PDB file of C-alpha atoms and ligand atoms in Angstrom:
ATOM      1  CA  VAL A   1     105.153  61.471  -4.352  1.00  0.00           C
ATOM      2  CA  PRO A   2     108.916  61.031  -4.125  1.00  0.00           C
ATOM      3  CA  ASP A   3     110.424  57.598  -3.484  1.00  0.00           C
ATOM      4  CA  LEU A   4     112.756  56.882  -0.568  1.00  0.00           C
ATOM      5  CA  GLY A   5     115.867  57.869  -2.547  1.00  0.00           C
ATOM      6  CA  GLU A   6     114.354  61.244  -3.413  1.00  0.00           C
ATOM      7  CA  ILE A   7     113.156  61.717   0.155  1.00  0.00           C
ATOM      8  CA  ARG A   8     116.650  61.098   1.468  1.00  0.00           C
ATOM      9  CA  ALA A   9     118.115  63.480  -1.131  1.00  0.00           C
ATOM     10  CA  THR A  10     115.628  66.183  -0.096  1.00  0.00           C
ATOM     11  CA  TRP A  11     116.495  66.107   3.601  1.00  0.00           C
ATOM     12  CA  ASP A  12     120.144  65.181   3.378  1.00  0.00           C
ATOM     13  CA  ARG A  13     121.318  68.679   2.479  1.00  0.00           C
ATOM     14  CA  PRO A  14     121.241  72.148   3.992  1.00  0.00           C
ATOM     15  CA  GLU A  15     118.776  73.450   1.365  1.00  0.00           C
ATOM     16  CA  GLY A  16     116.078  71.125   2.728  1.00  0.00           C
ATOM     17  CA  TRP A  17     115.978  73.043   5.987  1.00  0.00           C
ATOM     18  CA  THR A  18     115.477  76.665   6.973  1.00  0.00           C
ATOM     19  CA  SER A  19     114.707  76.628  10.715  1.00  0.00           C
ATOM     20  CA  GLY A  20     115.263  73.065  11.879  1.00  0.00           C
ATOM     21  CA  GLY A  21     111.599  72.147  11.251  1.00  0.00           C
ATOM     22  CA  ASP A  22     110.135  75.112  13.149  1.00  0.00           C
ATOM     23  CA  GLU A  23     109.188  76.511   9.750  1.00  0.00           C
ATOM     24  CA  TRP A  24     106.335  73.959   9.626  1.00  0.00           C
ATOM     25  CA  SER A  25     104.782  74.899  12.976  1.00  0.00           C
ATOM     26  CA  GLY A  26     103.267  78.172  11.777  1.00  0.00           C
ATOM     27  CA  ALA A  27      99.608  77.099  11.573  1.00  0.00           C
ATOM     28  CA  TRP A  28      99.665  76.200  15.261  1.00  0.00           C
ATOM     29  CA  GLY A  29     101.424  79.400  16.335  1.00  0.00           C
ATOM     30  CA  GLY A  30     104.877  77.880  16.707  1.00  0.00           C
ATOM     31  CA  THR A  31     106.604  74.672  17.725  1.00  0.00           C
ATOM     32  CA  GLU A  32     106.052  75.107  21.455  1.00  0.00           C
ATOM     33  CA  ALA A  33     102.305  75.633  20.910  1.00  0.00           C
ATOM     34  CA  LEU A  34     102.097  72.628  18.600  1.00  0.00           C
ATOM     35  CA  TRP A  35     103.901  70.423  21.124  1.00  0.00           C
ATOM     36  CA  ARG A  36     102.099  71.645  24.247  1.00  0.00           C
ATOM     37  CA  GLY A  37      98.639  72.070  22.737  1.00  0.00           C
ATOM     38  CA  THR A  38      98.428  69.284  20.181  1.00  0.00           C
ATOM     39  CA  LEU A  39     101.081  66.564  20.430  1.00  0.00           C
ATOM     40  CA  LEU A  40     101.778  66.237  24.152  1.00  0.00           C
ATOM     41  CA  PRO A  41      98.083  65.906  25.119  1.00  0.00           C
ATOM     42  CA  ARG A  42      97.806  63.021  22.658  1.00  0.00           C
ATOM     43  CA  ILE A  43     100.733  61.032  24.081  1.00  0.00           C
ATOM     44  CA  GLU A  44     101.144  62.172  27.657  1.00  0.00           C
ATOM     45  CA  ARG A  45      99.387  59.192  29.162  1.00  0.00           C
ATOM     46  CA  TYR A  46     102.284  57.096  27.810  1.00  0.00           C
ATOM     47  CA  LEU A  47     104.974  59.386  29.268  1.00  0.00           C
ATOM     48  CA  PRO A  48     107.478  59.272  30.768  1.00  0.00           C
ATOM     49  CA  ALA A  49     108.526  56.176  28.842  1.00  0.00           C
ATOM     50  CA  PRO A  50     111.788  54.322  29.574  1.00  0.00           C
ATOM     51  CA  ALA A  51     112.668  53.930  25.886  1.00  0.00           C
ATOM     52  CA  ILE A  52     111.393  56.056  23.006  1.00  0.00           C
ATOM     53  CA  LEU A  53     111.975  55.486  19.296  1.00  0.00           C
ATOM     54  CA  GLU A  54     111.406  58.375  16.906  1.00  0.00           C
ATOM     55  CA  LEU A  55     111.034  57.647  13.200  1.00  0.00           C
ATOM     56  CA  GLY A  56     112.038  60.533  10.937  1.00  0.00           C
ATOM     57  CA  PRO A  57     113.170  63.016  13.608  1.00  0.00           C
ATOM     58  CA  GLY A  58     114.591  65.339  10.967  1.00  0.00           C
ATOM     59  CA  GLN A  59     116.469  68.063  12.795  1.00  0.00           C
ATOM     60  CA  GLY A  60     114.900  67.179  16.131  1.00  0.00           C
ATOM     61  CA  ARG A  61     111.849  69.453  16.331  1.00  0.00           C
ATOM     62  CA  TRP A  62     110.177  66.840  18.598  1.00  0.00           C
ATOM     63  CA  SER A  63     113.292  64.966  19.757  1.00  0.00           C
ATOM     64  CA  ARG A  64     114.264  67.661  22.235  1.00  0.00           C
ATOM     65  CA  TYR A  65     110.908  67.235  24.001  1.00  0.00           C
ATOM     66  CA  LEU A  66     111.004  63.449  23.801  1.00  0.00           C
ATOM     67  CA  ALA A  67     114.561  63.420  25.197  1.00  0.00           C
ATOM     68  CA  GLY A  68     113.254  64.946  28.412  1.00  0.00           C
ATOM     69  CA  ALA A  69     110.663  62.201  28.843  1.00  0.00           C
ATOM     70  CA  CYS A  70     112.739  59.011  28.647  1.00  0.00           C
ATOM     71  CA  GLU A  71     115.904  57.224  29.697  1.00  0.00           C
ATOM     72  CA  GLU A  72     116.788  56.130  26.171  1.00  0.00           C
ATOM     73  CA  LEU A  73     115.915  57.856  22.897  1.00  0.00           C
ATOM     74  CA  VAL A  74     116.668  56.254  19.540  1.00  0.00           C
ATOM     75  CA  LEU A  75     116.396  58.545  16.518  1.00  0.00           C
ATOM     76  CA  VAL A  76     116.153  56.812  13.151  1.00  0.00           C
ATOM     77  CA  ASP A  77     116.224  58.877   9.966  1.00  0.00           C
ATOM     78  CA  VAL A  78     117.227  58.223   6.371  1.00  0.00           C
ATOM     79  CA  ALA A  79     119.096  61.544   6.133  1.00  0.00           C
ATOM     80  CA  PRO A  80     122.499  61.690   7.867  1.00  0.00           C
ATOM     81  CA  TYR A  81     122.570  65.473   7.458  1.00  0.00           C
ATOM     82  CA  ALA A  82     119.379  65.833   9.519  1.00  0.00           C
ATOM     83  CA  LEU A  83     120.736  63.546  12.227  1.00  0.00           C
ATOM     84  CA  GLU A  84     123.886  65.649  12.488  1.00  0.00           C
ATOM     85  CA  ALA A  85     121.691  68.643  13.296  1.00  0.00           C
ATOM     86  CA  CYS A  86     119.936  66.536  15.952  1.00  0.00           C
ATOM     87  CA  ARG A  87     123.316  65.733  17.439  1.00  0.00           C
ATOM     88  CA  ASP A  88     124.051  69.468  17.786  1.00  0.00           C
ATOM     89  CA  ARG A  89     120.589  70.225  19.113  1.00  0.00           C
ATOM     90  CA  LEU A  90     120.756  67.462  21.714  1.00  0.00           C
ATOM     91  CA  ALA A  91     124.426  67.882  22.601  1.00  0.00           C
ATOM     92  CA  GLY A  92     125.020  66.814  26.175  1.00  0.00           C
ATOM     93  CA  HIS A  93     122.299  64.141  26.177  1.00  0.00           C
ATOM     94  CA  GLY A  94     124.154  60.896  26.666  1.00  0.00           C
ATOM     95  CA  HIS A  95     120.976  58.819  26.383  1.00  0.00           C
ATOM     96  CA  VAL A  96     120.273  59.586  22.708  1.00  0.00           C
ATOM     97  CA  ARG A  97     121.306  57.299  19.833  1.00  0.00           C
ATOM     98  CA  TYR A  98     121.458  58.602  16.262  1.00  0.00           C
ATOM     99  CA  GLU A  99     120.864  55.949  13.620  1.00  0.00           C
ATOM    100  CA  VAL A 100     120.782  56.239   9.839  1.00  0.00           C
ATOM    101  CA  GLY A 101     118.133  53.848   8.568  1.00  0.00           C
ATOM    102  CA  ASP A 102     117.118  52.452   5.188  1.00  0.00           C
ATOM    103  CA  GLY A 103     113.623  53.931   5.601  1.00  0.00           C
ATOM    104  CA  ARG A 104     111.830  50.648   6.208  1.00  0.00           C
ATOM    105  CA  SER A 105     113.707  48.397   8.649  1.00  0.00           C
ATOM    106  CA  LEU A 106     115.034  48.840  12.190  1.00  0.00           C
ATOM    107  CA  PRO A 107     117.946  46.427  12.660  1.00  0.00           C
ATOM    108  CA  MET A 108     119.493  48.837  15.175  1.00  0.00           C
ATOM    109  CA  VAL A 109     116.554  48.430  17.571  1.00  0.00           C
ATOM    110  CA  ARG A 110     116.327  45.468  19.932  1.00  0.00           C
ATOM    111  CA  ASP A 111     113.251  43.192  20.087  1.00  0.00           C
ATOM    112  CA  ARG A 112     110.551  44.291  22.586  1.00  0.00           C
ATOM    113  CA  SER A 113     112.649  47.275  23.738  1.00  0.00           C
ATOM    114  CA  VAL A 114     110.524  50.317  22.783  1.00  0.00           C
ATOM    115  CA  ASP A 115     107.911  51.769  25.122  1.00  0.00           C
ATOM    116  CA  LEU A 116     106.812  54.581  22.824  1.00  0.00           C
ATOM    117  CA  ALA A 117     107.392  54.837  19.073  1.00  0.00           C
ATOM    118  CA  PHE A 118     106.663  58.323  17.763  1.00  0.00           C
ATOM    119  CA  SER A 119     106.556  59.862  14.306  1.00  0.00           C
ATOM    120  CA  PHE A 120     105.014  63.163  13.327  1.00  0.00           C
ATOM    121  CA  ASP A 121     105.231  65.030  10.024  1.00  0.00           C
ATOM    122  CA  SER A 122     107.628  62.512   8.491  1.00  0.00           C
ATOM    123  CA  LEU A 123     105.799  59.462   7.135  1.00  0.00           C
ATOM    124  CA  VAL A 124     103.072  61.283   5.197  1.00  0.00           C
ATOM    125  CA  HIS A 125     105.010  60.683   1.975  1.00  0.00           C
ATOM    126  CA  ALA A 126     105.683  57.040   2.853  1.00  0.00           C
ATOM    127  CA  GLU A 127     103.918  54.692   0.451  1.00  0.00           C
ATOM    128  CA  ALA A 128     102.205  51.487   1.526  1.00  0.00           C
ATOM    129  CA  ASP A 129     105.297  49.266   1.157  1.00  0.00           C
ATOM    130  CA  VAL A 130     107.282  51.478   3.551  1.00  0.00           C
ATOM    131  CA  LEU A 131     104.515  51.661   6.143  1.00  0.00           C
ATOM    132  CA  ALA A 132     103.895  47.914   5.938  1.00  0.00           C
ATOM    133  CA  ALA A 133     107.592  47.244   6.525  1.00  0.00           C
ATOM    134  CA  TYR A 134     107.637  49.559   9.536  1.00  0.00           C
ATOM    135  CA  ALA A 135     104.467  47.947  10.924  1.00  0.00           C
ATOM    136  CA  HIS A 136     106.215  44.574  10.926  1.00  0.00           C
ATOM    137  CA  GLU A 137     109.304  46.058  12.555  1.00  0.00           C
ATOM    138  CA  LEU A 138     107.188  47.776  15.205  1.00  0.00           C
ATOM    139  CA  ALA A 139     105.512  44.478  16.001  1.00  0.00           C
ATOM    140  CA  ARG A 140     109.018  43.182  16.744  1.00  0.00           C
ATOM    141  CA  VAL A 141     110.484  46.128  18.655  1.00  0.00           C
ATOM    142  CA  LEU A 142     107.564  47.358  20.764  1.00  0.00           C
ATOM    143  CA  ALA A 143     107.666  46.278  24.412  1.00  0.00           C
ATOM    144  CA  PRO A 144     104.679  44.142  25.489  1.00  0.00           C
ATOM    145  CA  ASP A 145     102.868  47.283  26.745  1.00  0.00           C
ATOM    146  CA  GLY A 146     104.468  49.654  24.248  1.00  0.00           C
ATOM    147  CA  VAL A 147     102.523  52.097  22.099  1.00  0.00           C
ATOM    148  CA  ALA A 148     103.162  53.659  18.692  1.00  0.00           C
ATOM    149  CA  PHE A 149     101.880  57.085  17.636  1.00  0.00           C
ATOM    150  CA  LEU A 150     102.321  57.413  13.887  1.00  0.00           C
ATOM    151  CA  HIS A 151     101.291  60.245  11.587  1.00  0.00           C
ATOM    152  CA  HIS A 152     100.846  59.129   7.976  1.00  0.00           C
ATOM    153  CA  SER A 153      98.854  59.651   4.807  1.00  0.00           C
ATOM    154  CA  ASN A 154      95.169  58.966   4.237  1.00  0.00           C
ATOM    155  CA  MET A 155      95.351  60.266   0.674  1.00  0.00           C
ATOM    156  CA  GLY A 156      94.418  56.867  -0.760  1.00  0.00           C
ATOM    157  CA  ALA A 157      90.882  57.544   0.471  1.00  0.00           C
ATOM    158  CA  LEU A 158      90.821  60.632  -1.778  1.00  0.00           C
ATOM    159  CA  ARG A 159      92.380  58.991  -4.783  1.00  0.00           C
ATOM    160  CA  ARG A 160      89.537  59.722  -7.161  1.00  0.00           C
ATOM    161  CA  GLY A 161      89.539  63.415  -6.282  1.00  0.00           C
ATOM    162  CA  ALA A 162      93.311  63.494  -6.645  1.00  0.00           C
ATOM    163  CA  ALA A 163      93.030  61.928 -10.108  1.00  0.00           C
ATOM    164  CA  VAL A 164      90.484  64.576 -11.135  1.00  0.00           C
ATOM    165  CA  ALA A 165      92.781  67.309  -9.785  1.00  0.00           C
ATOM    166  CA  ARG A 166      95.709  65.901 -11.714  1.00  0.00           C
ATOM    167  CA  ALA A 167      93.731  65.870 -14.957  1.00  0.00           C
ATOM    168  CA  LEU A 168      92.800  69.560 -14.694  1.00  0.00           C
ATOM    169  CA  PRO A 169      94.833  72.310 -16.342  1.00  0.00           C
ATOM    170  CA  GLU A 170      96.928  74.055 -13.700  1.00  0.00           C
ATOM    171  CA  ARG A 171      94.857  77.214 -13.358  1.00  0.00           C
ATOM    172  CA  LEU A 172      91.595  75.355 -13.084  1.00  0.00           C
ATOM    173  CA  ARG A 173      93.184  72.951 -10.622  1.00  0.00           C
ATOM    174  CA  ARG A 174      94.223  75.843  -8.423  1.00  0.00           C
ATOM    175  CA  THR A 175      90.706  77.277  -8.471  1.00  0.00           C
ATOM    176  CA  ALA A 176      89.107  73.885  -7.779  1.00  0.00           C
ATOM    177  CA  THR A 177      91.551  73.240  -4.947  1.00  0.00           C
ATOM    178  CA  ARG A 178      90.896  76.636  -3.399  1.00  0.00           C
ATOM    179  CA  ALA A 179      87.156  76.033  -3.654  1.00  0.00           C
ATOM    180  CA  GLY A 180      87.605  72.736  -1.808  1.00  0.00           C
ATOM    181  CA  LEU A 181      86.318  70.676  -4.753  1.00  0.00           C
ATOM    182  CA  VAL A 182      89.419  68.522  -5.127  1.00  0.00           C
ATOM    183  CA  PRO A 183      92.192  67.626  -2.658  1.00  0.00           C
ATOM    184  CA  SER A 184      95.429  69.556  -2.924  1.00  0.00           C
ATOM    185  CA  LEU A 185      98.226  67.724  -4.705  1.00  0.00           C
ATOM    186  CA  TYR A 186     100.699  70.083  -3.137  1.00  0.00           C
ATOM    187  CA  ALA A 187     100.572  68.146   0.101  1.00  0.00           C
ATOM    188  CA  TRP A 188     102.380  65.191  -1.556  1.00  0.00           C
ATOM    189  CA  ARG A 189     100.560  62.654   0.529  1.00  0.00           C
ATOM    190  CA  ALA A 190     101.200  59.016  -0.407  1.00  0.00           C
ATOM    191  CA  GLU A 191      98.258  57.853  -2.506  1.00  0.00           C
ATOM    192  CA  SER A 192      98.739  54.143  -1.873  1.00  0.00           C
ATOM    193  CA  VAL A 193      97.903  54.621   1.816  1.00  0.00           C
ATOM    194  CA  THR A 194      94.543  54.866   3.569  1.00  0.00           C
ATOM    195  CA  ALA A 195      94.054  54.866   7.314  1.00  0.00           C
ATOM    196  CA  ALA A 196      91.766  51.835   7.078  1.00  0.00           C
ATOM    197  CA  TRP A 197      94.339  49.870   5.071  1.00  0.00           C
ATOM    198  CA  PHE A 198      97.110  50.737   7.540  1.00  0.00           C
ATOM    199  CA  ALA A 199      95.019  49.573  10.494  1.00  0.00           C
ATOM    200  CA  ARG A 200      94.445  46.228   8.740  1.00  0.00           C
ATOM    201  CA  GLU A 201      98.122  45.902   7.817  1.00  0.00           C
ATOM    202  CA  CYS A 202      99.158  46.519  11.429  1.00  0.00           C
ATOM    203  CA  GLU A 203      96.711  43.889  12.630  1.00  0.00           C
ATOM    204  CA  ARG A 204      98.248  41.489  10.092  1.00  0.00           C
ATOM    205  CA  ALA A 205     101.663  42.309  11.557  1.00  0.00           C
ATOM    206  CA  GLY A 206     100.489  41.249  15.017  1.00  0.00           C
ATOM    207  CA  LEU A 207      99.675  44.687  16.405  1.00  0.00           C
ATOM    208  CA  ALA A 208      96.378  45.920  17.813  1.00  0.00           C
ATOM    209  CA  CYS A 209      95.107  49.241  16.521  1.00  0.00           C
ATOM    210  CA  LEU A 210      93.880  51.403  19.416  1.00  0.00           C
ATOM    211  CA  GLY A 211      92.333  53.825  17.016  1.00  0.00           C
ATOM    212  CA  GLN A 212      92.897  56.508  14.433  1.00  0.00           C
ATOM    213  CA  GLU A 213      92.390  60.234  14.106  1.00  0.00           C
ATOM    214  CA  LEU A 214      91.700  61.329  10.543  1.00  0.00           C
ATOM    215  CA  VAL A 215      92.891  64.893  10.223  1.00  0.00           C
ATOM    216  CA  ARG A 216      92.768  67.791   7.854  1.00  0.00           C
ATOM    217  CA  TRP A 217      96.139  69.348   7.168  1.00  0.00           C
ATOM    218  CA  GLU A 218      96.736  72.894   5.979  1.00  0.00           C
ATOM    219  CA  TYR A 219      95.670  72.164   2.432  1.00  0.00           C
ATOM    220  CA  GLY A 220      91.927  72.331   1.823  1.00  0.00           C
ATOM    221  CA  ARG A 221      89.067  70.653   3.662  1.00  0.00           C
ATOM    222  CA  PHE A 222      89.902  66.994   3.103  1.00  0.00           C
ATOM    223  CA  LEU A 223      91.085  64.469   5.688  1.00  0.00           C
ATOM    224  CA  THR A 224      94.388  63.838   3.905  1.00  0.00           C
ATOM    225  CA  ASP A 225      96.263  62.614   6.987  1.00  0.00           C
ATOM    226  CA  ALA A 226      95.853  60.164   9.827  1.00  0.00           C
ATOM    227  CA  ILE A 227      97.363  59.420  13.195  1.00  0.00           C
ATOM    228  CA  THR A 228      97.343  55.758  14.132  1.00  0.00           C
ATOM    229  CA  LEU A 229      97.803  54.467  17.685  1.00  0.00           C
ATOM    230  CA  LEU A 230      99.143  50.925  17.955  1.00  0.00           C
ATOM    231  CA  THR A 231     100.101  48.452  20.641  1.00  0.00           C
ATOM    232  CA  PRO A 232     101.165  44.795  20.626  1.00  0.00           C
ATOM    233  CA  ARG A 233      98.316  42.327  20.804  1.00  0.00           C
ATOM    234  CA  GLY A 234      97.662  41.404  24.434  1.00  0.00           C
ATOM    235  CA  SER A 235      99.071  44.675  25.794  1.00  0.00           C
ATOM    236  CA  ARG A 236      97.358  46.380  28.702  1.00  0.00           C
ATOM    237  CA  TRP A 237      96.243  49.157  26.343  1.00  0.00           C
ATOM    238  CA  GLU A 238      94.457  46.890  23.866  1.00  0.00           C
ATOM    239  CA  ARG A 239      90.806  47.712  23.262  1.00  0.00           C
ATOM    240  CA  ARG A 240      88.286  48.031  20.469  1.00  0.00           C
ATOM    241  CA  PRO A 241      89.660  50.607  17.985  1.00  0.00           C
ATOM    242  CA  VAL A 242      88.107  54.068  17.817  1.00  0.00           C
ATOM    243  CA  VAL A 243      88.109  56.223  14.664  1.00  0.00           C
ATOM    244  CA  VAL A 244      87.590  59.963  15.017  1.00  0.00           C
ATOM    245  CA  ARG A 245      87.607  62.790  12.473  1.00  0.00           C
ATOM    246  CA  ASN A 246      89.192  66.174  13.091  1.00  0.00           C
ATOM    247  CA  ARG A 247      88.932  68.984  10.561  1.00  0.00           C
ATOM    248  CA  ALA A 248      90.381  71.503  13.030  1.00  0.00           C
ATOM    249  CA  PHE A 249      93.635  69.685  13.768  1.00  0.00           C
ATOM    250  CA  THR A 250      95.876  72.499  12.514  1.00  0.00           C
ATOM    251  CA  ARG A 251      93.814  74.956  14.523  1.00  0.00           C
ATOM    252  CA  GLY A 252      94.757  73.103  17.693  1.00  0.00           C
ATOM    253  CA  ALA A 253      91.492  71.198  18.284  1.00  0.00           C
ATOM    254  CA  PRO A 254      91.856  69.240  21.531  1.00  0.00           C
ATOM    255  CA  PRO A 255      92.314  65.472  21.476  1.00  0.00           C
ATOM    256  CA  ASP A 256      89.144  63.419  21.373  1.00  0.00           C
ATOM    257  CA  PRO A 257      88.926  61.589  24.729  1.00  0.00           C
ATOM    258  CA  ARG A 258      87.367  58.535  23.042  1.00  0.00           C
ATOM    259  CA  LEU A 259      90.713  57.976  21.344  1.00  0.00           C
ATOM    260  CA  TYR A 260      93.265  59.592  23.631  1.00  0.00           C
ATOM    261  CA  GLY A 261      91.711  59.094  27.063  1.00  0.00           C
ATOM    262  CA  ALA A 262      89.729  61.391  29.302  1.00  0.00           C
ATOM    263  CA  SER A 263      92.225  63.042  31.581  1.00  0.00           C
ATOM    264  CA  PRO A 264      95.832  62.588  30.638  1.00  0.00           C
ATOM    265  CA  ARG A 265      98.055  62.996  33.626  1.00  0.00           C
ATOM    266  CA  SER A 266     100.609  65.775  33.659  1.00  0.00           C
ATOM    267  CA  ALA A 267     103.886  65.043  31.901  1.00  0.00           C
ATOM    268  CA  ALA A 268     105.978  67.746  33.473  1.00  0.00           C
ATOM    269  CA  SER A 269     109.081  65.742  32.686  1.00  0.00           C
ATOM    270  CA  ALA A 270     108.389  66.175  28.980  1.00  0.00           C
ATOM    271  CA  ALA A 271     109.730  69.725  29.035  1.00  0.00           C
ATOM    272  CA  PRO A 272     112.116  70.696  26.250  1.00  0.00           C
ATOM    273  CA  SER A 273     115.698  70.105  27.130  1.00  0.00           C
TER     274      SER A 273
HETATM  275  C1  SAM B   1     109.541  66.964   6.927  1.00  0.00           C
HETATM  276  S1  SAM B   1     110.886  66.311   7.852  1.00  0.00           S
HETATM  277  C2  SAM B   1     110.137  66.324   9.478  1.00  0.00           C
HETATM  278  C3  SAM B   1     111.062  66.036  10.598  1.00  0.00           C
HETATM  279  C4  SAM B   1     110.434  66.036  11.983  1.00  0.00           C
HETATM  280  N1  SAM B   1     109.536  64.912  12.155  1.00  0.00           N
HETATM  281  C5  SAM B   1     109.674  67.326  12.217  1.00  0.00           C
HETATM  282  O1  SAM B   1     108.443  67.263  12.319  1.00  0.00           O
HETATM  283  O2  SAM B   1     110.316  68.364  12.273  1.00  0.00           O
HETATM  284  C6  SAM B   1     110.861  64.606   7.395  1.00  0.00           C
HETATM  285  C7  SAM B   1     112.020  63.772   7.963  1.00  0.00           C
HETATM  286  O3  SAM B   1     111.634  62.394   7.887  1.00  0.00           O
HETATM  287  C8  SAM B   1     112.689  61.628   7.350  1.00  0.00           C
HETATM  288  N2  SAM B   1     112.086  60.444   6.706  1.00  0.00           N
HETATM  289  C9  SAM B   1     111.245  60.420   5.648  1.00  0.00           C
HETATM  290  N3  SAM B   1     110.881  59.163   5.366  1.00  0.00           N
HETATM  291  C10 SAM B   1     111.486  58.377   6.292  1.00  0.00           C
HETATM  292  C11 SAM B   1     111.501  56.979   6.548  1.00  0.00           C
HETATM  293  N4  SAM B   1     110.821  56.120   5.767  1.00  0.00           N
HETATM  294  N5  SAM B   1     112.235  56.510   7.588  1.00  0.00           N
HETATM  295  C12 SAM B   1     112.941  57.355   8.371  1.00  0.00           C
HETATM  296  N6  SAM B   1     112.985  58.687   8.163  1.00  0.00           N
HETATM  297  C13 SAM B   1     112.264  59.188   7.151  1.00  0.00           C
HETATM  298  C14 SAM B   1     113.372  62.602   6.389  1.00  0.00           C
HETATM  299  O4  SAM B   1     114.697  62.217   6.114  1.00  0.00           O
HETATM  300  C15 SAM B   1     113.294  63.905   7.168  1.00  0.00           C
HETATM  301  O5  SAM B   1     114.397  64.062   8.017  1.00  0.00           O
END
């Protein structure tokens, strides 16, 4: 898995991008379908939100939807090139701030100012030190009733299988991966991170974990990824955490109401803009 410097180098140049991020929406049938059918139903009970922070917006695949659901949107990415594309995509939106970050701290974000922190398809390569640093920053910047929705790796839970895969000659590895015997290494998920560890780390940082969805990505049958929902301790959302498993995430399986609530209200204002 690349370190932060390599991650920045990957996304900070035109070659890192072909269609502004839409190229990764294929499994769901496109970006609009992924937003409407998968992401929005998981966060709509928290929208509209006065202030939204997006970590790793890239070229703004989700930012254009988020911009329509808040009064202030702060985009923090390590790659200035990606943020420039966001600027073009969101031209005319005076309520968006574009901030180049160091990949682990948020000095540009005020204490207790964020109602919804969102990150999807960006922190899966982030190793434990990066996620721990962000957890501590989120504990500082989330508003008392704020919520964070973070997509990250769970590959640490599959470490043994990954080690076996790595030890195999390439052809055999491909066969074993296709047969679902070992997790795919192609996904580049951070191996120092498990969902359970991240939940504990967030609790240590002063946050309450509302729950986690362990999800299968496009590579094989393993739950390589996780979505973690967080809130400050004492917030009106705090409750006993719920952990659910979803092997059909990339096929648009609906959100589990035990984690995301029974009947999210409509978020018409979260239309793309
Ligand atoms: C694969 S792109 C996805 C962008 C966007 N989330 C999407 O789904 O289209 C990953 C983006 O996350 C950014 N990124 C990766 N690690 C980051 C970190 N630790 N902090 C902030 N941005 C990060 C990269 O620079 C890149 O722009």
